[in-house]
Short mmCIF file of C-alpha atoms and ligand atoms in Angstrom, two decimals:
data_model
loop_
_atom_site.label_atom_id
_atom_site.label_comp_id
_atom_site.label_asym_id
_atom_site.label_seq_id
_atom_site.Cartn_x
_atom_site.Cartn_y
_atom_site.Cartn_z
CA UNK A 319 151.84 102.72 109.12
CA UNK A 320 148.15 102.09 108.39
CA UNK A 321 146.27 102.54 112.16
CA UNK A 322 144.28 99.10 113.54
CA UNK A 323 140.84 98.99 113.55
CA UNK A 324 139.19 99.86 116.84
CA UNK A 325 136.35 97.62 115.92
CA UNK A 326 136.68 94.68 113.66
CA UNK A 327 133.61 92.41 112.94
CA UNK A 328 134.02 89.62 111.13
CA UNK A 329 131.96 86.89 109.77
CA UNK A 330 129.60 88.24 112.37
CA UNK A 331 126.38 85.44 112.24
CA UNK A 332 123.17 86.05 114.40
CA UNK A 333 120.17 82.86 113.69
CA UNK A 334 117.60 82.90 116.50
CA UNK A 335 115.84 79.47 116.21
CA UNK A 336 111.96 79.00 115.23
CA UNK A 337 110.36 76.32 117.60
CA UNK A 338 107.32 74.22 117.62
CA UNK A 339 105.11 71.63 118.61
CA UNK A 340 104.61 70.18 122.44
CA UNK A 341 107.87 70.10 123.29
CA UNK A 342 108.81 72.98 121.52
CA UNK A 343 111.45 71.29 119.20
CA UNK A 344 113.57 73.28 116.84
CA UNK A 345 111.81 73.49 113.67
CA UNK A 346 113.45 76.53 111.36
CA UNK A 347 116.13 79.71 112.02
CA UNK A 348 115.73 83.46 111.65
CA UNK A 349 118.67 84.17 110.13
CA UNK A 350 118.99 87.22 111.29
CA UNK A 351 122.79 87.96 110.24
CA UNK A 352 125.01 86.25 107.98
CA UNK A 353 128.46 86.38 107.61
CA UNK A 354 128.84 90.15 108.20
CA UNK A 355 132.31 91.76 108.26
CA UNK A 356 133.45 95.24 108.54
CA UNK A 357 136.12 97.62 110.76
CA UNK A 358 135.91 101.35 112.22
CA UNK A 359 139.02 103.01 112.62
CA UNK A 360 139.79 105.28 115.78
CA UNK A 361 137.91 108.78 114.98
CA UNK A 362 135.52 107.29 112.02
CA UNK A 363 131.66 107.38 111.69
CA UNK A 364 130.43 104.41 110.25
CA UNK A 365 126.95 103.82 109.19
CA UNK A 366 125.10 101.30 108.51
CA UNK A 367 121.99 100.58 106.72
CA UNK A 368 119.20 99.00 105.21
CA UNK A 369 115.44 98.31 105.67
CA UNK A 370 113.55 97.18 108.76
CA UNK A 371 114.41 93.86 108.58
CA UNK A 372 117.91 94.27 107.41
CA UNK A 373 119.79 92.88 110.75
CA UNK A 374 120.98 96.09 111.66
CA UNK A 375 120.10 95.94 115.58
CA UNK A 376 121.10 92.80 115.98
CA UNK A 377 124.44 93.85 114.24
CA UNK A 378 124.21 96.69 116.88
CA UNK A 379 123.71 94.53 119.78
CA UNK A 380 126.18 91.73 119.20
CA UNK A 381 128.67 94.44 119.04
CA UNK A 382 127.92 95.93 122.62
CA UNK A 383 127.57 92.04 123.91
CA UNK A 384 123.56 92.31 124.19
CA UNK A 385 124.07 89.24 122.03
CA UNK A 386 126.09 86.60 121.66
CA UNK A 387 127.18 85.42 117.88
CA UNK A 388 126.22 82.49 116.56
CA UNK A 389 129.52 82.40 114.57
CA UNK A 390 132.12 84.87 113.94
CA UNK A 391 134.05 87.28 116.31
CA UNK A 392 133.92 90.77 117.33
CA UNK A 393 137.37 92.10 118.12
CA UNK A 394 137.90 95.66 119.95
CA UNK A 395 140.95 97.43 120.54
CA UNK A 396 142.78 93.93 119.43
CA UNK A 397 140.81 91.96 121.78
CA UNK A 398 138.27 89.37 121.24
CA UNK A 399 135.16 90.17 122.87
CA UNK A 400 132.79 88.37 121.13
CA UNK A 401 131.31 86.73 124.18
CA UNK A 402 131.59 89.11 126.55
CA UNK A 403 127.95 89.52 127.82
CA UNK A 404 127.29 92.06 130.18
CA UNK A 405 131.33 92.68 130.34
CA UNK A 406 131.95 95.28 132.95
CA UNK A 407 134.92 96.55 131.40
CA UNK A 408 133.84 96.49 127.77
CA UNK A 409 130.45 98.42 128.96
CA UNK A 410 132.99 100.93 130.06
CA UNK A 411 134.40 101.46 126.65
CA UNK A 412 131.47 100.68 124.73
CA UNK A 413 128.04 102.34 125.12
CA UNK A 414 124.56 102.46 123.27
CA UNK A 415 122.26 104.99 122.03
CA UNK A 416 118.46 103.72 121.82
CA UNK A 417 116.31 104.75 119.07
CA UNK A 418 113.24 105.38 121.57
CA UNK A 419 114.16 108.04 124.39
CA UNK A 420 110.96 107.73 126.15
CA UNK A 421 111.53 103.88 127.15
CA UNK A 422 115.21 103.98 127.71
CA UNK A 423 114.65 106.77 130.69
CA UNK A 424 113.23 105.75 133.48
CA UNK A 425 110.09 107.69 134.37
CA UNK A 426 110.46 107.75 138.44
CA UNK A 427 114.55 108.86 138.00
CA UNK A 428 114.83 112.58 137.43
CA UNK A 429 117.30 113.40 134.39
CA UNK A 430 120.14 113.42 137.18
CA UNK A 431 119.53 110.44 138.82
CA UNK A 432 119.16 108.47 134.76
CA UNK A 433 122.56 110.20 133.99
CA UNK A 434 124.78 109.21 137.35
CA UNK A 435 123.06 105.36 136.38
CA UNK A 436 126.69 104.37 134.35
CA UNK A 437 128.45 106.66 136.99
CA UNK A 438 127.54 104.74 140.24
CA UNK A 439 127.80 101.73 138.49
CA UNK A 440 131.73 102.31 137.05
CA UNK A 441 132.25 103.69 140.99
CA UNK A 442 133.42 107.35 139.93
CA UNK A 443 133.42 109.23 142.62
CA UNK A 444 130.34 110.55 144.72
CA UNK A 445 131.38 113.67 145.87
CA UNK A 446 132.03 114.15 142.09
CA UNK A 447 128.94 113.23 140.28
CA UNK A 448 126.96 116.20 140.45
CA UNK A 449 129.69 118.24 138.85
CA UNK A 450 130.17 115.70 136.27
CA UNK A 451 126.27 115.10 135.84
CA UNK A 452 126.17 119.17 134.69
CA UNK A 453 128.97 118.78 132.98
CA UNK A 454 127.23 116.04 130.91
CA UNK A 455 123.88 117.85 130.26
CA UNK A 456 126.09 121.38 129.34
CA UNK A 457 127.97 118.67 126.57
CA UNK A 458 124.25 118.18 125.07
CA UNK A 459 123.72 121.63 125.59
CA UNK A 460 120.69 121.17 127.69
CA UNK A 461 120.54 123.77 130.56
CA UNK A 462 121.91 122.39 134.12
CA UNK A 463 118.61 123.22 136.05
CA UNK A 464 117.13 120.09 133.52
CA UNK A 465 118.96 117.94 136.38
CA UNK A 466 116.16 117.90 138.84
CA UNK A 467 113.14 117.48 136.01
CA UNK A 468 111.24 114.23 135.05
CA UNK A 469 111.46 112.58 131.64
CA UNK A 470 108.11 113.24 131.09
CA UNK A 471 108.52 117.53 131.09
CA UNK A 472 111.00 116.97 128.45
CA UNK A 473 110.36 116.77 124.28
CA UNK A 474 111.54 114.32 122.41
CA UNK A 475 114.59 115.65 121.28
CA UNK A 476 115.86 116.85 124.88
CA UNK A 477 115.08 113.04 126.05
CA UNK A 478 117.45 111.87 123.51
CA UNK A 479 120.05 114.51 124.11
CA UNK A 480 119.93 113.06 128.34
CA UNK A 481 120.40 109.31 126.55
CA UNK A 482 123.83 110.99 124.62
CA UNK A 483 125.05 112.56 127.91
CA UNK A 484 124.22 108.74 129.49
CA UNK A 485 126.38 106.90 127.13
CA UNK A 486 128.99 110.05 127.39
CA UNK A 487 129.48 109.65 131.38
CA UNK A 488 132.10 107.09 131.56
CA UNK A 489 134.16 108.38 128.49
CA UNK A 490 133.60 105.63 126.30
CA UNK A 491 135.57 105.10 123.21
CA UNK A 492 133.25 103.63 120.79
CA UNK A 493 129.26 104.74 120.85
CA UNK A 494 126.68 102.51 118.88
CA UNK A 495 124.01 104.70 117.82
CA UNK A 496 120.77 102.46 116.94
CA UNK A 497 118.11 104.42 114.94
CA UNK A 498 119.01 107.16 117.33
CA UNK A 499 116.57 110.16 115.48
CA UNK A 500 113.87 107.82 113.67
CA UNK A 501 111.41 108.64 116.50
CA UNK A 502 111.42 112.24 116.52
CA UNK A 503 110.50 115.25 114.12
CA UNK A 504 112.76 115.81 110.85
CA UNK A 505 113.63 119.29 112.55
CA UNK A 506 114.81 117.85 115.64
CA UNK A 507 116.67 114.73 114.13
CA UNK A 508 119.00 117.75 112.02
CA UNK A 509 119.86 118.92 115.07
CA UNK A 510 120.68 115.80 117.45
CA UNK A 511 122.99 114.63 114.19
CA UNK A 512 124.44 118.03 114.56
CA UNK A 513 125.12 117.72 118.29
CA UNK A 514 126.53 114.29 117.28
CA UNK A 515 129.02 115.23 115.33
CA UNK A 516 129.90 118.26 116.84
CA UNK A 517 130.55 116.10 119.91
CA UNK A 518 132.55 113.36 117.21
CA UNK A 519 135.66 116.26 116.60
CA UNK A 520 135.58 117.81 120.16
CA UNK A 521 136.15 114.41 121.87
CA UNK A 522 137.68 112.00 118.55
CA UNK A 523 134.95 109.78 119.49
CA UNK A 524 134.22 106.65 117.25
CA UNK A 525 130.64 105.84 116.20
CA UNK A 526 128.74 103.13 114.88
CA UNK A 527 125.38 104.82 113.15
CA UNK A 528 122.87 102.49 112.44
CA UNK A 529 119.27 104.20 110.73
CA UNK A 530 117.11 103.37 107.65
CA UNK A 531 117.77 107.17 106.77
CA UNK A 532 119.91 107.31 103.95
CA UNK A 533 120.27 111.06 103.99
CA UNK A 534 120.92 111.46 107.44
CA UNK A 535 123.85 108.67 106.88
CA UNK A 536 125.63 110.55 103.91
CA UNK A 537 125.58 114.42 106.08
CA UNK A 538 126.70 112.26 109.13
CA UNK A 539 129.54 108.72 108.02
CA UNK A 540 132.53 109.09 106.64
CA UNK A 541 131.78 104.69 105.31
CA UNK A 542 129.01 103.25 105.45
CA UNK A 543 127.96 99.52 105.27
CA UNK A 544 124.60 98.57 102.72
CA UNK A 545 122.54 95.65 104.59
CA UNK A 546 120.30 93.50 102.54
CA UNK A 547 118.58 90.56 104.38
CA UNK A 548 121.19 90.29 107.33
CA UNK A 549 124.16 90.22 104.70
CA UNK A 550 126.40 93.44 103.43
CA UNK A 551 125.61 93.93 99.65
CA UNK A 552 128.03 97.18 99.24
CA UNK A 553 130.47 98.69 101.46
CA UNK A 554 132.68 101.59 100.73
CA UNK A 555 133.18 105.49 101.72
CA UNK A 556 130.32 107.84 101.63
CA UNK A 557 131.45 109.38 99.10
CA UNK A 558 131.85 106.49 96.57
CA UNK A 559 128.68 104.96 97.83
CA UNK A 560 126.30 107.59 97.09
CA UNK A 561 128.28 109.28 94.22
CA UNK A 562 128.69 105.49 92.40
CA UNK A 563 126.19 103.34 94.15
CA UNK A 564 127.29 99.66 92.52
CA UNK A 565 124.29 97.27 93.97
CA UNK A 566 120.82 97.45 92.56
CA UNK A 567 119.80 97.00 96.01
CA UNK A 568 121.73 100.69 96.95
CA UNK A 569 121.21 102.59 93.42
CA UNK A 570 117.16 101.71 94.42
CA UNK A 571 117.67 103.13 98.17
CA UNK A 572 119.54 106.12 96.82
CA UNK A 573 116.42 106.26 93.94
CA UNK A 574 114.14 106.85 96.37
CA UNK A 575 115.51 109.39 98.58
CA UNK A 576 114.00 112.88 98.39
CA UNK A 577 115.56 115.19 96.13
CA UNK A 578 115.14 119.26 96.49
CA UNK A 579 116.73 120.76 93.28
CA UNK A 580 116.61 119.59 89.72
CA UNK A 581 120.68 119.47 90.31
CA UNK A 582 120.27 116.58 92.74
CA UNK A 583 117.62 115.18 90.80
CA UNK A 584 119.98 114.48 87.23
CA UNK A 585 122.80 112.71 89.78
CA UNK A 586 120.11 110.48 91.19
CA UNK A 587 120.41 106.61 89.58
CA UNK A 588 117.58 106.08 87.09
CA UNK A 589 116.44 102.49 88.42
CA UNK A 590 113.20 101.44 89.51
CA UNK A 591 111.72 101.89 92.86
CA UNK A 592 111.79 98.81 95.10
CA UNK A 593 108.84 96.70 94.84
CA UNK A 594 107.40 94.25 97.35
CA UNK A 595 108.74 93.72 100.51
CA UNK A 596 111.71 92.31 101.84
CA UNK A 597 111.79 88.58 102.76
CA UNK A 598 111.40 86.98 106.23
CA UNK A 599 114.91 85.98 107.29
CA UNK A 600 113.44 82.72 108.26
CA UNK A 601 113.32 82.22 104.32
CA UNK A 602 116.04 83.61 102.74
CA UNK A 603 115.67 83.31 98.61
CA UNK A 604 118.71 80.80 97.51
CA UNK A 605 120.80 82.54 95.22
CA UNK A 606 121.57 86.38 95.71
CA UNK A 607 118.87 87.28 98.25
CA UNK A 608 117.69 90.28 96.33
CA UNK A 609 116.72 88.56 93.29
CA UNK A 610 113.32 88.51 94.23
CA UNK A 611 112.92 92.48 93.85
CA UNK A 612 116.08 93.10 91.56
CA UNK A 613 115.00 94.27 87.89
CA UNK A 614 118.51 92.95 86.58
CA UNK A 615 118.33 89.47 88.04
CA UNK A 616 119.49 87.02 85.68
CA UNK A 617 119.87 82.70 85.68
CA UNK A 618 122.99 82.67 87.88
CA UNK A 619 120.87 84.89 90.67
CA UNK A 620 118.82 82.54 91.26
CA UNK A 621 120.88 80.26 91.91
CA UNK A 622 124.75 81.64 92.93
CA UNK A 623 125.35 83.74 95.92
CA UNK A 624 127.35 86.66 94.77
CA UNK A 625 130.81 87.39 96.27
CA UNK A 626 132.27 90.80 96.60
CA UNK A 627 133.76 92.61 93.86
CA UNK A 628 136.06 95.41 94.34
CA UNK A 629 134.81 98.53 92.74
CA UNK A 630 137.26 101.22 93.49
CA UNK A 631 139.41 101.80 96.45
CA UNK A 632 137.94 100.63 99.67
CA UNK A 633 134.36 100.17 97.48
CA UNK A 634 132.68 96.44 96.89
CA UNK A 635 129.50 95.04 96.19
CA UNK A 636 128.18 91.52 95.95
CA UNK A 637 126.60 91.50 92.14
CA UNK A 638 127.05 89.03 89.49
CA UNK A 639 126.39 92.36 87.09
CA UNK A 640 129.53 93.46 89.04
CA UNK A 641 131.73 90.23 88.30
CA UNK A 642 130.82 90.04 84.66
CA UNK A 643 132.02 93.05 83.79
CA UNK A 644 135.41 92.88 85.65
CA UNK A 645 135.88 89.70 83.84
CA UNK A 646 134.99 91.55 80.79
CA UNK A 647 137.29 94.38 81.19
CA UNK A 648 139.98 91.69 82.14
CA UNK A 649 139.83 90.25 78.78
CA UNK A 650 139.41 93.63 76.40
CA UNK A 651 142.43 93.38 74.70
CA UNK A 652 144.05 96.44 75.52
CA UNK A 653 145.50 98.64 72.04
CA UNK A 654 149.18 99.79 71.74
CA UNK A 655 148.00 103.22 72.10
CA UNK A 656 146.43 102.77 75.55
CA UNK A 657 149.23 100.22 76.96
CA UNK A 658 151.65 103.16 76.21
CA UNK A 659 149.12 105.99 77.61
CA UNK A 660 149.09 103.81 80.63
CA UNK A 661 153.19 102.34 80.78
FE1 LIG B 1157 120.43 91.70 91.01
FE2 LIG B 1157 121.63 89.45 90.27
FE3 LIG B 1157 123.08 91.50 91.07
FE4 LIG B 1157 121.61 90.12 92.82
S1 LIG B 1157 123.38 89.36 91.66
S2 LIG B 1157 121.79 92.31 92.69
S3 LIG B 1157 119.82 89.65 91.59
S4 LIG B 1157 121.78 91.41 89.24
#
């Protein structure tokens, strides 16, 4: 029996609205998502990605109910809690990660204090939160006497480690990571993802990953989720998605990623690097929103929206390059010597 989703998003729309003039009517949308759908299973990393731009966060904070959806639904555990803002019970199960550690800490709280924050507020026990609080910071592996320090004596890295053993205190079962390493040294980020998943087997935690960093997303998901312009242009498992990228858009992400051996190099797509910059989701191109920068756009781009094809098991991408050559290989006629290599 196949397992339900913990999280299921779907159709998942975000448009913030432009306004203007004296009595600041409604005059335009920042579509910020559109029509995004996708499900983590108990246990699974799942990353998602894309430029700045992309509607990541706001993915990120409709699911923890920081937002509410313009349209669509996000369901946990089987339950719809698409408009649960501020949901005590959901903020129980669900926590967030913050891709700044210096501004999600407060400066006058020592580390202690910052950690108990979730504690207090989900009433665990007082005589108890001291014990849990080391607990917490020996999960992290920062040392317990960190308790009683400031955010400000603390790097970086050992700011975001106290944010992980905050979102850790109440046991939640799903953690949305946004961007969680983009603000501190490449050295550093190795070894929060590290900590991450070390802490993803011990405790069969679930996370969503959001980052712009393509290689920290292949060491770190098990699927991940290409974002192009608020919309999902490829979904699959890591290892399809990188080993048989099927969207322009991801071949020229993977492109550009840094390669160390000439090994990596010859497995690397040969397309050409993105040019120009992504357009404002308050003007989304008609069409496939990536013909702008695509080097394969054709007619129909310009003027057809792409659905998804399936690729492979579990893989699909929205590309019109995609569609014509399914419909091409459905109409191959296919020779007596293959039909009875394949019965
Ligand atoms: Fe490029 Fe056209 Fe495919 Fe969009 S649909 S990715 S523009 S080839």
């Amino acid at each position: 029996m196949i397992e339900a989703p913990l999280l299921e998003v779907s159709g998942l729309t975000k448009h913030f609205p432009i306004r203007g003039g004296i009595i600041q009517q409604r005059v335009g949308a920042v579509r910020a998502v559109n029509d995004v759908s996708f499900a983590i299973r108990k246990g699974e990393v799942f990353g998602l990605a894309g430029e700045s731009g992309s509607g990541k966060s706001t993915i990120a904070r409709m699911v923890v109910g920081l937002y509410r959806p313009t349209a669509g639904t996000v369901h946990f555990d089987g339950s719809d809690v698409s408009g649960l803002i501020g949901g005590r019970d959901y903020r129980k199960q669900v926590q967030m990660v913050f891709q700044n550690p210096g501004s999600s800490l407060n400066p006058r709280r020592t580390i202690a204090q910052s950690v108990a924050v979730p504690l207090i507020f989900h009433d665990y026990p007082k005589a108890k939160i001291a014990d849990r609080v080391a607990e917490l910071l020996e999960m992290v592996e920062l040392p317990r006497n960190f308790a009683i320090r400031y955010p400000h004596e603390l790097s970086g890295g050992q700011k975001q480690r106290v944010a992980i053993a905050r979102a850790l205190a109440v046991e939640p079962r799903l953690i949305v990571l946004d961007e969680p390493t983009s603000a501190l040294d490449v050295s550093v980020q190795a070894k929060i993802i590290d900590l991450l998943a070390g802490l993803a087997g011990e405790l069969g935690l679930t996370f969503l990953f959001i980052s712009h960093d393509l290689s920290l997303m292949r060491n770190f998901c098990s699927r991940v989720g290409i974002l192009y312009l608020g919309r999902l242009a490829e979904t699959g498992s890591t290892i399809d998605v990188f080993g048989s990228p099927a969207h322009p858009y991801t071949q020229a992400l993977i492109g550009a990623v840094p390669v160390v051996s000439d090994e990596e190099a010859a497995l690397k797509p040969s397309i050409p690097a993105l040019s120009g910059e992504i357009p404002s989701p308050s003007r989304i191109p008609k069409g496939c929103s990536f013909h702008t920068r695509c080097p394969f756009a054709f007619e129909p781009c310009r003027q057809i929206d792409p659905e998804f094809t399936i690729v492979g098991q579990g893989h699909e991408a929205r590309c019109h390059l995609l569609e014509e050559r399914t419909a091409t290989a459905a109409t191959v006629p296919v020779s007596p010597v293959e039909r009875s290599a394949h019965p």
